[in-house]
Tab-separated table of C-alpha atoms in Angstrom:
chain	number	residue	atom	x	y	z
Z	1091	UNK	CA	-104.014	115.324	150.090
Z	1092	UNK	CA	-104.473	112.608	147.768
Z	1093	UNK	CA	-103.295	112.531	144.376
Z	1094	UNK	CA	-106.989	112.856	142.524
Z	1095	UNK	CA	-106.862	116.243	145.383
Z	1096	UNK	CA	-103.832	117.676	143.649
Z	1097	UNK	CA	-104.767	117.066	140.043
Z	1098	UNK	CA	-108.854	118.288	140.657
Z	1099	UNK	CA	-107.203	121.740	142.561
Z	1100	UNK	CA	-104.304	121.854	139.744
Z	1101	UNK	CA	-106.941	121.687	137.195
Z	1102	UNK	CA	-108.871	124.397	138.612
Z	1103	UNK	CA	-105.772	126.707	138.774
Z	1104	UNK	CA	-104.976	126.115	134.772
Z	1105	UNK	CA	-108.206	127.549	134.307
Z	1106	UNK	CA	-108.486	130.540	136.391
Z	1107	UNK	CA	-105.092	131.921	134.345
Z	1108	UNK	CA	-107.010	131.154	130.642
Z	1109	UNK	CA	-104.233	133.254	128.924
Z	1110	UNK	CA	-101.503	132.812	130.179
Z	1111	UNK	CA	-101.851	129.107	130.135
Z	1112	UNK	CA	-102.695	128.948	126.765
Z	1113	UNK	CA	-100.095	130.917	125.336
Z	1114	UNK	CA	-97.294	128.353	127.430
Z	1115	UNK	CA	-99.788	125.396	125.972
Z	1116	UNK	CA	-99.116	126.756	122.597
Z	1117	UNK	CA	-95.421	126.882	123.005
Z	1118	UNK	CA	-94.782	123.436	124.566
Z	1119	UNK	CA	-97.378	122.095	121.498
Z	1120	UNK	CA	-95.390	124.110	118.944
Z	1121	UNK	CA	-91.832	122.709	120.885
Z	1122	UNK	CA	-93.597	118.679	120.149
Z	1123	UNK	CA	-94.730	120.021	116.811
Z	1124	UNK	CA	-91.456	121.317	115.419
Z	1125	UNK	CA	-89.388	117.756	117.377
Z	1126	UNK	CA	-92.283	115.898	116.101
Z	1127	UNK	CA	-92.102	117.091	112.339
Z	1128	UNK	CA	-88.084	117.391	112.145
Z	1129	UNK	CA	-87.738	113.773	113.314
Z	1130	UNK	CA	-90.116	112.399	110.959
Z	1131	UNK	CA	-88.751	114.106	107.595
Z	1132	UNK	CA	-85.213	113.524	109.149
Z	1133	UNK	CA	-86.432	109.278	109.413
Z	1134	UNK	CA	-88.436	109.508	105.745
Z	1135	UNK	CA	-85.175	111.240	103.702
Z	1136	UNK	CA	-82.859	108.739	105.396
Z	1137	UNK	CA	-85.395	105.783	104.904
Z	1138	UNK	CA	-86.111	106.925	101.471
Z	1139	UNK	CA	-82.217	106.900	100.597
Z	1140	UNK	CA	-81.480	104.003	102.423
Z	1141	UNK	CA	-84.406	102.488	100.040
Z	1142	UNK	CA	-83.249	103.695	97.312
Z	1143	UNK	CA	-79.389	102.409	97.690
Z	1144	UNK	CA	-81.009	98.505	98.183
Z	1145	UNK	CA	-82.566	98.948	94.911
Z	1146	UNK	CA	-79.383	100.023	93.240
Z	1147	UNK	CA	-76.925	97.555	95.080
Z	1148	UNK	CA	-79.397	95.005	95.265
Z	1149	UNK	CA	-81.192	94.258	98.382
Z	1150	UNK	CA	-80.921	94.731	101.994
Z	1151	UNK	CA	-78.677	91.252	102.099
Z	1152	UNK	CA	-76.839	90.315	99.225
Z	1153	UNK	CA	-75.659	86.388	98.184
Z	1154	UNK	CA	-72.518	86.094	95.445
Z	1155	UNK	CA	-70.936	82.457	94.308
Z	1156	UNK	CA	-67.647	81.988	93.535
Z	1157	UNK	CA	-66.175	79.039	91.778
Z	1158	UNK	CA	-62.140	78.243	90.834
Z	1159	UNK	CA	-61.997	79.056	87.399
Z	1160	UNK	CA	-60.768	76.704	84.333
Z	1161	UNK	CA	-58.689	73.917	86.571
Z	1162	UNK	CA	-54.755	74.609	86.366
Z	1163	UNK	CA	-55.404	78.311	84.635
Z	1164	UNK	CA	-54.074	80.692	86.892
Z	1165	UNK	CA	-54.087	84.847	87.153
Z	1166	UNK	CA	-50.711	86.999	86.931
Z	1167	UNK	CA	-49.907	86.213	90.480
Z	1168	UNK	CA	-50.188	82.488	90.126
Z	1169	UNK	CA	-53.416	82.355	92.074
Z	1170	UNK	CA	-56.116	80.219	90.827
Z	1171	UNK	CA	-58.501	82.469	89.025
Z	1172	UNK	CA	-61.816	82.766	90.535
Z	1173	UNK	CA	-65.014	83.426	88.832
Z	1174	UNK	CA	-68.500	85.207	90.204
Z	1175	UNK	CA	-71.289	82.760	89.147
Z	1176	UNK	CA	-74.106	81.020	90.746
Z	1177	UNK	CA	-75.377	77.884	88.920
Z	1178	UNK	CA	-77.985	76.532	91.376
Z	1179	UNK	CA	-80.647	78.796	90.803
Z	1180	UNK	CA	-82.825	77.539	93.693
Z	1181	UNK	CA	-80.584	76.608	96.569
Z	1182	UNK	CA	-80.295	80.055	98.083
Z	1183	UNK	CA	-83.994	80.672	97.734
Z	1184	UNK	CA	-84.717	77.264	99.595
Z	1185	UNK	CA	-82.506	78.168	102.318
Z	1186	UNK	CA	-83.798	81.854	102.918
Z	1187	UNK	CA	-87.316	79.969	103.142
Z	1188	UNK	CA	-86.060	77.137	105.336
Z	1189	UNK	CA	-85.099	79.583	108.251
Z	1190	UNK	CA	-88.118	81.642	108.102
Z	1191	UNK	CA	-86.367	84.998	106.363
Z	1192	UNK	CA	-89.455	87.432	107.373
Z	1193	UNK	CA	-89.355	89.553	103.319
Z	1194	UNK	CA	-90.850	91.440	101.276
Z	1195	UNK	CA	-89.449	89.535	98.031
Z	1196	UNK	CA	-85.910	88.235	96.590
Z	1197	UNK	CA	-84.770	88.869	93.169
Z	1198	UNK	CA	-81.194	87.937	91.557
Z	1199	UNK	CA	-79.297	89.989	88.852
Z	1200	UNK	CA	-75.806	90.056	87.224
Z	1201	UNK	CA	-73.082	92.583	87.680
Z	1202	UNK	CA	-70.230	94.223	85.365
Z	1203	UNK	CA	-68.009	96.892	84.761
Z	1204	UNK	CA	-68.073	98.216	81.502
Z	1205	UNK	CA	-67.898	101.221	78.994
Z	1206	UNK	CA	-71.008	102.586	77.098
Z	1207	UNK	CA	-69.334	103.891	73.631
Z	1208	UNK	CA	-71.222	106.031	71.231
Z	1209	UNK	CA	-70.309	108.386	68.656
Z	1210	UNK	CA	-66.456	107.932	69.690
Z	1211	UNK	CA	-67.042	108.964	72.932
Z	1212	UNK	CA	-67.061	106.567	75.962
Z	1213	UNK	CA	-68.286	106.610	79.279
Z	1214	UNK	CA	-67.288	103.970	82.018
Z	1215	UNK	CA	-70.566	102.573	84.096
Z	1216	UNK	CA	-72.038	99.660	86.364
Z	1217	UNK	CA	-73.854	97.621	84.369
Z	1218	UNK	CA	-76.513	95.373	86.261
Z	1219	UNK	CA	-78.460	92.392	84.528
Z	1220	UNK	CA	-81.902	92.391	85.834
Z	1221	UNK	CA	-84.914	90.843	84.633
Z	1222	UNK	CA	-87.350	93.520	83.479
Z	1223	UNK	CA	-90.422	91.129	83.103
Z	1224	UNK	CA	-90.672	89.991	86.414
Z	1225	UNK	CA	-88.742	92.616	88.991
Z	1226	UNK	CA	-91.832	94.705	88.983
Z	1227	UNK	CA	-90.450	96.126	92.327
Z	1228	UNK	CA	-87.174	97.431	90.405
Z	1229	UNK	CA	-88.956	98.944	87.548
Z	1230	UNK	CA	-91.149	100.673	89.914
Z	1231	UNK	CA	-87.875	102.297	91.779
Z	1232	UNK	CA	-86.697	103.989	88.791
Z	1233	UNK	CA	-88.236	107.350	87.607
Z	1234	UNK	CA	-87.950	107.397	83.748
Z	1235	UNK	CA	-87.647	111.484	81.816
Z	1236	UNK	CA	-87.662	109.307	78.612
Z	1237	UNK	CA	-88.971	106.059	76.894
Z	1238	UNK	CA	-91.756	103.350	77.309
Z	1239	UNK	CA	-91.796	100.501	79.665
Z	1240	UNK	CA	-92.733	98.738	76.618
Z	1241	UNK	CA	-89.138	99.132	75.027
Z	1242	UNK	CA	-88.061	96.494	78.082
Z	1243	UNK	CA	-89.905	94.054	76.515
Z	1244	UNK	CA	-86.925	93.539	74.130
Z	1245	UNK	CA	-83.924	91.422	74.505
Z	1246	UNK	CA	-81.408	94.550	73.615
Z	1247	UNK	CA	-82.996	96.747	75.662
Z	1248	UNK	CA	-80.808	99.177	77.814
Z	1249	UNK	CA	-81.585	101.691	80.478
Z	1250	UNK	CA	-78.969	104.707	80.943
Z	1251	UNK	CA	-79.086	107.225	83.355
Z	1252	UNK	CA	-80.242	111.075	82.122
Z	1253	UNK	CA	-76.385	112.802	83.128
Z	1254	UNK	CA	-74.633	109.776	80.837
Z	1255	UNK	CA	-77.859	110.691	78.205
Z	1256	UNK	CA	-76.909	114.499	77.963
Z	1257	UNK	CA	-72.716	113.165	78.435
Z	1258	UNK	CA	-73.157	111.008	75.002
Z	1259	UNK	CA	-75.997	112.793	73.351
Z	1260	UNK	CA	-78.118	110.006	73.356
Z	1261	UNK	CA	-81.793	109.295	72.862
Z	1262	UNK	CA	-84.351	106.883	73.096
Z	1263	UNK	CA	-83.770	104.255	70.231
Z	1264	UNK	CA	-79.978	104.665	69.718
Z	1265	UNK	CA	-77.927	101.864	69.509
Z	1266	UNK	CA	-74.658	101.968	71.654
Z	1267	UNK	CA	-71.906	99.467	71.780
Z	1268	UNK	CA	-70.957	97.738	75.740
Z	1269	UNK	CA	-67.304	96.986	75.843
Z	1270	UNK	CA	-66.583	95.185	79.097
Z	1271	UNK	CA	-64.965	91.524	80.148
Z	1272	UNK	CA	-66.775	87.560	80.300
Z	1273	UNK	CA	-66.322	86.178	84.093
Z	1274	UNK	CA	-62.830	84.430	82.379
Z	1275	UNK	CA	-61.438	88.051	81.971
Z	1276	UNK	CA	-61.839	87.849	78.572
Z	1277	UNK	CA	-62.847	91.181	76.053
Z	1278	UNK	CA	-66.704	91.141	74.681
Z	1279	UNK	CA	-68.486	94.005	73.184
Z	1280	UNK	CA	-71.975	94.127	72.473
Z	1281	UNK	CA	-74.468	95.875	71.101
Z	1282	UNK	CA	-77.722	97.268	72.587
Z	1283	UNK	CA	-80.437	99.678	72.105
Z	1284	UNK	CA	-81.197	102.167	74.208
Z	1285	UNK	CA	-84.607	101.700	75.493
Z	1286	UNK	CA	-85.085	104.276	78.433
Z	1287	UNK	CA	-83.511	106.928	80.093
Z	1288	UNK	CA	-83.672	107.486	84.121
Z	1289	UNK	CA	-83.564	110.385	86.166
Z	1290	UNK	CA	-80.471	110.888	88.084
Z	1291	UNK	CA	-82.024	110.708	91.950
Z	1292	UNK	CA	-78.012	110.898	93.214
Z	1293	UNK	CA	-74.863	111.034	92.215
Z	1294	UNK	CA	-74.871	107.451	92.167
Z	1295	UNK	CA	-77.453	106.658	89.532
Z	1296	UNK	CA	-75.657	108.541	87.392
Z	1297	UNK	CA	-73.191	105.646	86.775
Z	1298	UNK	CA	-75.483	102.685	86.667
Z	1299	UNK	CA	-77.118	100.830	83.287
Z	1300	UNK	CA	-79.446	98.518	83.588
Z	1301	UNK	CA	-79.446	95.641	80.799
Z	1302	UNK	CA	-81.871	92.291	80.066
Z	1303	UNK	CA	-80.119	89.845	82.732
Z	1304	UNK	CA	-80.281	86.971	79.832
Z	1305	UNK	CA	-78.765	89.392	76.939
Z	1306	UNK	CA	-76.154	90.457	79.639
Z	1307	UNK	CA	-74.957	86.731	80.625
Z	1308	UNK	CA	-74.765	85.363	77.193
Z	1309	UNK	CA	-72.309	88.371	76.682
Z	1310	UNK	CA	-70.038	88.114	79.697
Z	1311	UNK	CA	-70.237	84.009	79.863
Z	1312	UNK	CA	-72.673	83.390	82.136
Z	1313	UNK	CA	-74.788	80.007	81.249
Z	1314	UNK	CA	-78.471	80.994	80.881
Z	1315	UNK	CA	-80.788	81.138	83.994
Z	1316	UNK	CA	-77.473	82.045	85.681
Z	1317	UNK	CA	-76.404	84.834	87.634
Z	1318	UNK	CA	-73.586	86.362	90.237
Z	1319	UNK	CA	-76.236	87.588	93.055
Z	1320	UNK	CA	-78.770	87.142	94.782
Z	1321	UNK	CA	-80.599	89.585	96.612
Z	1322	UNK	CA	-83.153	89.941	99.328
Z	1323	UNK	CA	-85.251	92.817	100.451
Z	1324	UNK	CA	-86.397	92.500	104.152
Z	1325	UNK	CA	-89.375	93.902	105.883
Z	1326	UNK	CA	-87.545	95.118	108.682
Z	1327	UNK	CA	-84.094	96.278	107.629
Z	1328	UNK	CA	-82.883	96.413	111.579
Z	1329	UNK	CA	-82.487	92.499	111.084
Z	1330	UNK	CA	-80.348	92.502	108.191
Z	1331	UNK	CA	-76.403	91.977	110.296
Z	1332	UNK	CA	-78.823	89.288	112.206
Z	1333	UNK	CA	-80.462	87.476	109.278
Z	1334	UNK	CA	-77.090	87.276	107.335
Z	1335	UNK	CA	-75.325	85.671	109.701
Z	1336	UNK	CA	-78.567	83.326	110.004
Z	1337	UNK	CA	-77.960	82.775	105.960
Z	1338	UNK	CA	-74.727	81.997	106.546
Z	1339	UNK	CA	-74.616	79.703	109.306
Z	1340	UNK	CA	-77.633	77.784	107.563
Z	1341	UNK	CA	-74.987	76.998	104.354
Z	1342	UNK	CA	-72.594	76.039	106.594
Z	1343	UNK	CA	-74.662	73.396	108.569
Z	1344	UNK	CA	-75.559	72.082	105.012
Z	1345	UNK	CA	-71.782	71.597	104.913
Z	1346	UNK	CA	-71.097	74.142	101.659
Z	1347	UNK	CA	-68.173	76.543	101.826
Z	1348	UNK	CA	-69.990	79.826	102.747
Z	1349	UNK	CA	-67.696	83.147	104.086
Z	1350	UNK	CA	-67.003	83.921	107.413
Z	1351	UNK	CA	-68.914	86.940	108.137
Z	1352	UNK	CA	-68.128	87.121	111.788
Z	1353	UNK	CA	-64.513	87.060	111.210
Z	1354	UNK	CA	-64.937	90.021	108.350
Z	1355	UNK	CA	-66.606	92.644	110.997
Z	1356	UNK	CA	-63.880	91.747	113.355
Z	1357	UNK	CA	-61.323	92.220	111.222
Z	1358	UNK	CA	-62.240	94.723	109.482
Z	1359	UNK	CA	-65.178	96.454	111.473
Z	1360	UNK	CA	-65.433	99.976	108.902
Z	1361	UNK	CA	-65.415	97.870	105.665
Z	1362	UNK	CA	-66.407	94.302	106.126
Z	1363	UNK	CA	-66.470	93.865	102.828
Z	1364	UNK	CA	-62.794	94.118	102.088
Z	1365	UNK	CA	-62.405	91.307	104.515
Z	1366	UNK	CA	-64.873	89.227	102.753
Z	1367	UNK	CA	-63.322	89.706	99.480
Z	1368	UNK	CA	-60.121	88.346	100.977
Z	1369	UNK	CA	-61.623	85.120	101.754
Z	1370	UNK	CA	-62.789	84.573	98.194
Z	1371	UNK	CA	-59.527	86.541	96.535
Z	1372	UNK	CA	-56.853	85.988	98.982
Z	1373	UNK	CA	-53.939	83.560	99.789
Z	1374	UNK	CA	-56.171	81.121	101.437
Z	1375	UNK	CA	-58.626	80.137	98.816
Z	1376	UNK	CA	-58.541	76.198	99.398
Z	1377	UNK	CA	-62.324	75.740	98.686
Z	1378	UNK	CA	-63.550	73.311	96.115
Z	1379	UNK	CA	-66.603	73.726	93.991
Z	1380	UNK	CA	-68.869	76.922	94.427
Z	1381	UNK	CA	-68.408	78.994	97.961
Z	1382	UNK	CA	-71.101	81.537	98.712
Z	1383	UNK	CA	-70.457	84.859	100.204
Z	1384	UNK	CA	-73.257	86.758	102.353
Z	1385	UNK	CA	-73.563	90.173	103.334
Z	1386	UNK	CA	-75.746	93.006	104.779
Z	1387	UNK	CA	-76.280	96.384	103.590
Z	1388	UNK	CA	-74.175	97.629	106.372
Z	1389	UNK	CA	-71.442	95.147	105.385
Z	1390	UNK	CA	-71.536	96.479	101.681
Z	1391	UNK	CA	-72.005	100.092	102.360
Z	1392	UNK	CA	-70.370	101.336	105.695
Z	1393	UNK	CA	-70.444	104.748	104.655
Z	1394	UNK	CA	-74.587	105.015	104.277
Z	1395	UNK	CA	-74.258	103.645	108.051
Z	1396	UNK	CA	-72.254	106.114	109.419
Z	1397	UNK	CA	-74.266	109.027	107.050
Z	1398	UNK	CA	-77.333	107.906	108.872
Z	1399	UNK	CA	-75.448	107.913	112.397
Z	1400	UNK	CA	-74.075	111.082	110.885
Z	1401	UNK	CA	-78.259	112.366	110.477
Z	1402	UNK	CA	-79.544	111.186	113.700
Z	1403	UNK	CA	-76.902	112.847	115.675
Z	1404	UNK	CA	-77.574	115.722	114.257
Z	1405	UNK	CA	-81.203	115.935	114.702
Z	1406	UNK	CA	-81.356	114.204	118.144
Z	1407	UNK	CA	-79.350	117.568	118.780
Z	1408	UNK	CA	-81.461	119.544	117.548
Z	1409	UNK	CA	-84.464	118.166	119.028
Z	1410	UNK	CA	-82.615	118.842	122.493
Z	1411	UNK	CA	-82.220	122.166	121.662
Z	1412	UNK	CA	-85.736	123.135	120.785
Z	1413	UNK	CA	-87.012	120.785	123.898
Z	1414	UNK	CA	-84.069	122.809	126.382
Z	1415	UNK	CA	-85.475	126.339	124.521
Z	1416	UNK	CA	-89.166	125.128	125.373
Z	1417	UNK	CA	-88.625	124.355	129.202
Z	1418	UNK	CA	-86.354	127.856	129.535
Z	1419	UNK	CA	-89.647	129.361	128.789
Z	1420	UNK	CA	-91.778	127.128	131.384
Z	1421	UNK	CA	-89.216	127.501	133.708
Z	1422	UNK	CA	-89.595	131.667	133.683
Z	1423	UNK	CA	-93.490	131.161	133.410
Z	1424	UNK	CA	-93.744	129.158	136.769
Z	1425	UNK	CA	-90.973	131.680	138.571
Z	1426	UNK	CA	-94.076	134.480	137.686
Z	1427	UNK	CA	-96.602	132.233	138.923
Z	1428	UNK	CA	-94.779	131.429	142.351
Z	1429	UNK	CA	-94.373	135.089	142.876
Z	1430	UNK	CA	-98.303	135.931	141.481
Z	1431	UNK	CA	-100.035	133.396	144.170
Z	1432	UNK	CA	-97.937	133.760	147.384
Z	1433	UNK	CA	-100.727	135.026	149.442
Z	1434	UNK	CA	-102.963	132.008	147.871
Z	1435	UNK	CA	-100.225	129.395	148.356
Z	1436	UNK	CA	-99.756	130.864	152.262
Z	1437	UNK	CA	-103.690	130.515	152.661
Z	1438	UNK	CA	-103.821	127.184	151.907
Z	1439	UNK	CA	-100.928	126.023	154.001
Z	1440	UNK	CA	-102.610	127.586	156.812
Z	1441	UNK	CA	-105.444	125.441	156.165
Z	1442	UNK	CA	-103.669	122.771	156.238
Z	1443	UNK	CA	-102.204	121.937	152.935
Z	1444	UNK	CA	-98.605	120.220	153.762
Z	1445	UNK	CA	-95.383	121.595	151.560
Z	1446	UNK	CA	-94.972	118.556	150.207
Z	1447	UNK	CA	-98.280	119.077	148.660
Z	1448	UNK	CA	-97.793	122.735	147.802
Z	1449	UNK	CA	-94.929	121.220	145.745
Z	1450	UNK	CA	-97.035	118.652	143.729
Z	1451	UNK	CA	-99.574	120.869	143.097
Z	1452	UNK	CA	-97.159	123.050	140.973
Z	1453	UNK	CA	-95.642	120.525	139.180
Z	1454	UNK	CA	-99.159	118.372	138.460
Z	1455	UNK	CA	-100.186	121.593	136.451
Z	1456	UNK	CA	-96.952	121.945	134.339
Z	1457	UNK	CA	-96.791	118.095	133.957
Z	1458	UNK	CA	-100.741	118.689	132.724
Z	1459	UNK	CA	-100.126	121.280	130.412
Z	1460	UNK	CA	-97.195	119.468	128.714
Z	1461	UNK	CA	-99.586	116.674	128.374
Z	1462	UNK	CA	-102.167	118.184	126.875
Z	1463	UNK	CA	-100.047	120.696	124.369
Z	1464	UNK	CA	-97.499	117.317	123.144
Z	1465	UNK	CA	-100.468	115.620	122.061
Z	1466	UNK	CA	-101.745	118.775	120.385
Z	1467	UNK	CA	-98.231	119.301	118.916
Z	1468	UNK	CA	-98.104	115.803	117.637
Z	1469	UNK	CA	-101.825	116.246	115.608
Z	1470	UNK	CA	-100.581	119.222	114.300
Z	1471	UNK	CA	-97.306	117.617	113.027
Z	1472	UNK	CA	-99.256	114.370	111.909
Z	1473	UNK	CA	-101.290	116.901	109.326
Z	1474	UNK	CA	-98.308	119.144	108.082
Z	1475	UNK	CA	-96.911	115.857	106.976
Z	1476	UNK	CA	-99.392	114.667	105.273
Z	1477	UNK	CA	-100.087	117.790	103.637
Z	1478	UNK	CA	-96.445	117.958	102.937
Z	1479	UNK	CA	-96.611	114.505	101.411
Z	1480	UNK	CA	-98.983	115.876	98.605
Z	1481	UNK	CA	-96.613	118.457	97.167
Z	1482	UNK	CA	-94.347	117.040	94.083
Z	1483	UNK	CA	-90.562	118.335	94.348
Z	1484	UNK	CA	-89.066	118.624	91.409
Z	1485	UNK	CA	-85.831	119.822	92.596
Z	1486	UNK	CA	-82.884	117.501	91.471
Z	1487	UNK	CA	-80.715	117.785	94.563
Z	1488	UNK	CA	-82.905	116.383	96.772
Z	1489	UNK	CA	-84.544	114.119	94.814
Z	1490	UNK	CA	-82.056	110.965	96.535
Z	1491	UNK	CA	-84.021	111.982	99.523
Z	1492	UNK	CA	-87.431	111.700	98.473
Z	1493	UNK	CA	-89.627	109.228	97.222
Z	1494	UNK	CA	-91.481	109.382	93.467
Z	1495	UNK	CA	-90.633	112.955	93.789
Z	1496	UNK	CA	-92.652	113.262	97.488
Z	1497	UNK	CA	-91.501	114.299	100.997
Z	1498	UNK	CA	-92.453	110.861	103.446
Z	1499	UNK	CA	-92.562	111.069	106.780
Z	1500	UNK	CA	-91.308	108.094	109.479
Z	1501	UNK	CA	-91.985	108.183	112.966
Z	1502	UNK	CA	-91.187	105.191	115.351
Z	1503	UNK	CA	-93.835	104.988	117.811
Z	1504	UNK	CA	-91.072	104.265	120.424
Z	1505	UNK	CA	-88.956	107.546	119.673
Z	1506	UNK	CA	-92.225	109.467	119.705
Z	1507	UNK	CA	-92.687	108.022	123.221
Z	1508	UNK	CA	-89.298	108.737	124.161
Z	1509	UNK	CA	-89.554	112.289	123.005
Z	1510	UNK	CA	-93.108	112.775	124.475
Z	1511	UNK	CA	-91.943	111.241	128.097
Z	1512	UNK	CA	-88.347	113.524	127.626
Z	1513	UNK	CA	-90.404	116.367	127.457
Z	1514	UNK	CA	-92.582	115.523	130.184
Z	1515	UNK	CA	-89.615	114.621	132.216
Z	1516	UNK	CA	-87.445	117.854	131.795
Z	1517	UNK	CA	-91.024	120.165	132.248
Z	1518	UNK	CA	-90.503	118.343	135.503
Z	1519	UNK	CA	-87.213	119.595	136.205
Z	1520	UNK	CA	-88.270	122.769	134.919
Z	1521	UNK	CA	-90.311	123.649	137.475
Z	1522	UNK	CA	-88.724	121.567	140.084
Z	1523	UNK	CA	-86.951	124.626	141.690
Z	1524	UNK	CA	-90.220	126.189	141.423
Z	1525	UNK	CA	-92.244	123.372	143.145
Z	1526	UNK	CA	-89.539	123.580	145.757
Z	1527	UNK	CA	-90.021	126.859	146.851
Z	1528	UNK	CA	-93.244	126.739	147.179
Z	1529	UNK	CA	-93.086	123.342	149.124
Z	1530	UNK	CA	-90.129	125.546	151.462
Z	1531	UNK	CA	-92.414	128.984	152.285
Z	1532	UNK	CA	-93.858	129.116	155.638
Z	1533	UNK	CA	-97.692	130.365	155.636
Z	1534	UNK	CA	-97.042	133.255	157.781
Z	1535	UNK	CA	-94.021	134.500	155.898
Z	1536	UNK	CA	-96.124	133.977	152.687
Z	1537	UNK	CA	-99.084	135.581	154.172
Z	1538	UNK	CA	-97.369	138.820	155.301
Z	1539	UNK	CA	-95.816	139.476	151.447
Z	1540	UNK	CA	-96.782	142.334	149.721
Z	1541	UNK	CA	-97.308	142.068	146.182
């Protein structure tokens, strides 16, 4: 028989056993659903904290300078000391354009560690410099309990996180004192005004302060229109280890002392970024003028890399499970249907129907009603997460997971497709034992069973 044959007589079988076959439908469609729906809140909380660490460190690939510090001044260990500046505020922007960097936008912002004091109590923080006219993109990040975007607009403004708020007992309009260190090493303390406070998304918000970049390098030394990185934020963050290295081999054909990035993930493949720091810090810094460091995300945050390994292991297992659970129960459902249409299946081989056939016709209706109940499964998922994308969580533990306060939802086309063909492949196997039998039984043996 041809293959149109099989699927035309498997077709006609499905619908002769209405119940039955709708009840299995349902259960493969609610097996996609629940694989479907797990895998796409799994992708959205790991996408949304992935997102949500760029803003806070700074981009998906991240530029520093380094220069030797005042000529013949040198640190405690007799090193040369080394400052973080950049100076040439276009050069790594021209270069990012020059290779084609496929991005969303670049920013740059200044970096220090220093202690918030107020009321004689103190409270030691990561204070970025970033400039709140024009990093609309930042602003929009940050979810605010207290204060005005307006406040930004002046030069002292600060923004504190709500845990170091209720820590101090500060509000809106205080003024707080910044103790922290110039690029020489050298004491500062400032003076700033509090202008908004952030919600604390993760445990790591809760340490940050944001600070006018221009207020911020006039206090630790920085000359103005300066600054110690520069960030970009990709469109596809897959291509951040490959556009990095692209970064950095462009510098170094334009014959500028740039770091060694390959050499880093060799050496040190869990934390590339202690080997980078060597390079800049280490025994062998013979450089002269500014060198440029470049990492990825990846590079700067190993441990968000193996938390998201960490995630999709765990789902992909659990996806397998419910999948496995889903083709015990097709498996079972075909064993009954063998048994139920013996006398039918020994009728048609003695009309000449070959076993081979027999066979195909078995699995061509499983294989037919895993089609049809995956895509049903997937609709159904596609509108629980959009529904479920509506609803505003207000609960602070999960908030690092969630975006504005909503659930999102990624799914890759291509895992989709891997899942959907998965399924399709073990419903297969499923009823391949099944589909062999069948294929196996003689017409007169099947003929002569009593049912």
């Amino acid at each position: 028989m041809s293959t149109s044959e099989i699927t035309k007589l498997a077709l006609r079988n499905l619908s002769r056993s209405k119940r039955r076959n709708v009840i299995l439908g349902i259960a493969i469609a609610f097996g996609f659903f629940v694989v479907t729906t797990i895998d796409g809140l799994a992708g959205g909380a790991v996408s949304n904290l992935e997102d949500q660490i760029t803003q806070m460190v700074g981009g998906t690939i991240a530029m520093t300078g380094y220069e030797k510090g005042v000529p013949g001044e040198q640190d405690e260990s007799g090193k040369d000391n080394v400052i973080n500046i950049i100076r040439d505020h276009s050069y790594l922007q021209e270069v990012t354009d020059r290779i084609g960097v496929n991005y969303r936008y670049t920013s740059h912002y200044t970096r220090t560690t220093s202690q918030i004091l107020f009321n004689g109590k103190k409270v030691l923080t990561q204070t970025y410099g970033r400039d709140f006219a024009n990093d609309k993109s930042f602003i929009e990040s940050l979810q605010f309990t207290e204060g005005s975007i307006e406040n930004l607009q002046k030069s002292d403004a600060l923004i504190i996180s709500e845990g170091m708020a209720k820590s101090l007992k500060i509000e809106v309009g205080d003024s707080v004192l910044m103790l922290t260190t110039t690029i020489y090493g050298q004491s500062e303390v400032g003076e700033f005004t509090v202008a908004l406070i952030s919600k604390d998304s993760n445990f790591i918000t809760g340490m940050l302060t944001y600070a006018n970049i221009d207020t911020l390098n006039a206090l630790i030394g920085i000359p103005e229109g300066g600054y110690n990185f520069f960030s970009i934020y990709l469109k596809n963050k897959k291509e951040q280890n490959k556009v990095a290295l692209q970064i950095e081999d462009a510098i170094r054909e334009d014959g500028v002392p740039v770091s060694d990035l390959r050499a880093a993930r060799k050496s040190n493949p869990s934390n590339p970024e202690r080997g980078l720091n060597k390079q800049f810090l280490g025994d062998d810094n013979k450089w002269e003028g500014v060198k440029y460091g470049v990492e990825s995300l990846d590079d700067g945050a190993p441990q968000l890399k193996s938390a998201m390994n960490i995630v999709h292991m765990v789902t992909t297992i659990i996806l397998l499970v419910i999948l496995l659970i889903v083709m015990v129960g097709v498996s079972n459902t075909y064993r009954m249907v063998l048994y139920e249409r013996i006398r039918e299946i020994g009728t048609m081989r003695a009309l000449g129907m070959t076993g081979k056939d027999t066979g195909k016709m078995f699995t061509t209706e499983a294989v037919i009603l895993c089609v049809i109940g995956g895509i049903a499964g997937l609709i159904l998922s596609i509108i629980l997460m959009m529904a479920l994308g509506t609803i505003h969580i207000q609960n602070e533990s999960v908030q690092m997971f969630l975006k504005a306060g909503h659930m999102s939802f990624t799914l890759s086309p291509l895992s989709t497709l891997a899942q959907y063909i998965l399924m399709i492949l073990l419903t297969t196997i499923a009823v391949h034992g099944t589909s062999k039998k069948a294929a196996r039984m003689s017409p007169a043996e099947a003929l002569r069973t009593v049912k």
